[in-house]
Amino acid sequence: MALYAELHRHLGGSVVPRVLWRYFERHAKDSITQFANYSEFEEFYTKKRSTLDEYLELHTLVESVQTVET
């Protein structure tokens, strides 16, 4: 048994692009309007980030689906 409780978890980095894309298609279409298709989304989601701003851009997108409802 762990000594400490897990207070929160982050979805970013632990979900494959296809699963996240399907979720957005079904429940949050506004989140993917910037991408013409899945290929563009996958390229954005999997590209290497070299700055904090680039990382936060992805982080913001992924974290937007972590709500009480989901």
Coordinates of C-alpha atoms in Angstrom, one line a residue:
M1 CA 0.0 0.0 0.0
A2 CA 1.3 3.5 -0.9
L3 CA 2.2 5.9 1.8
Y4 CA 0.9 8.9 -0.1
A5 CA -2.4 9.4 -2.0
E6 CA -2.4 10.3 -5.6
L7 CA -3.9 13.7 -5.6
H8 CA -4.2 14.2 -9.3
R9 CA -3.2 12.7 -12.6
H10 CA -2.4 14.1 -16.0
L11 CA -3.8 12.8 -19.2
G12 CA -1.2 14.4 -21.4
G13 CA 1.4 12.0 -22.7
S14 CA -0.6 9.0 -21.6
V15 CA -3.3 8.8 -24.3
V16 CA -2.7 7.9 -27.9
P17 CA -3.6 10.5 -30.5
R18 CA -6.4 8.4 -32.1
V19 CA -8.2 8.0 -28.8
L20 CA -8.1 11.7 -27.9
W21 CA -9.2 12.6 -31.5
R22 CA -12.2 10.3 -31.2
Y23 CA -13.1 11.8 -27.8
F24 CA -12.9 15.3 -29.3
E25 CA -15.0 14.3 -32.3
R26 CA -17.8 12.9 -30.0
H27 CA -17.7 15.4 -27.1
A28 CA -15.7 18.5 -27.8
K29 CA -15.7 19.3 -31.5
D30 CA -14.8 23.0 -30.8
S31 CA -11.4 21.7 -29.5
I32 CA -10.3 20.4 -32.9
T33 CA -11.6 23.0 -35.3
Q34 CA -8.0 24.2 -35.8
F35 CA -7.1 20.9 -37.5
A36 CA -8.5 20.0 -41.0
N37 CA -8.3 16.3 -40.3
Y38 CA -6.8 13.6 -38.1
S39 CA -3.5 13.6 -39.8
E40 CA -2.9 17.3 -38.9
F41 CA -4.0 16.6 -35.3
E42 CA -1.6 13.6 -35.0
E43 CA 1.3 15.7 -36.4
F44 CA 0.6 18.4 -33.9
Y45 CA 0.1 16.0 -31.0
T46 CA 3.3 13.9 -31.7
K47 CA 5.8 16.6 -32.8
K48 CA 8.7 17.2 -30.5
R49 CA 8.3 20.3 -28.3
S50 CA 11.4 22.5 -27.9
T51 CA 10.0 25.4 -25.8
L52 CA 7.8 25.7 -22.8
D53 CA 5.2 27.7 -24.9
E54 CA 5.0 24.8 -27.4
Y55 CA 4.6 22.3 -24.6
L56 CA 1.9 24.4 -22.9
E57 CA 0.0 24.7 -26.2
L58 CA -0.4 20.9 -26.2
H59 CA -0.9 20.7 -22.5
T60 CA -3.8 23.1 -22.6
L61 CA -5.5 21.1 -25.4
V62 CA -5.2 17.8 -23.6
E63 CA -6.0 19.1 -20.1
S64 CA -9.2 20.7 -21.5
V65 CA -10.9 17.3 -21.5
Q66 CA -10.1 16.6 -17.8
T67 CA -13.3 17.6 -16.2
V68 CA -15.6 16.1 -13.6
E69 CA -17.9 14.9 -16.4
T70 CA -15.2 13.0 -18.2

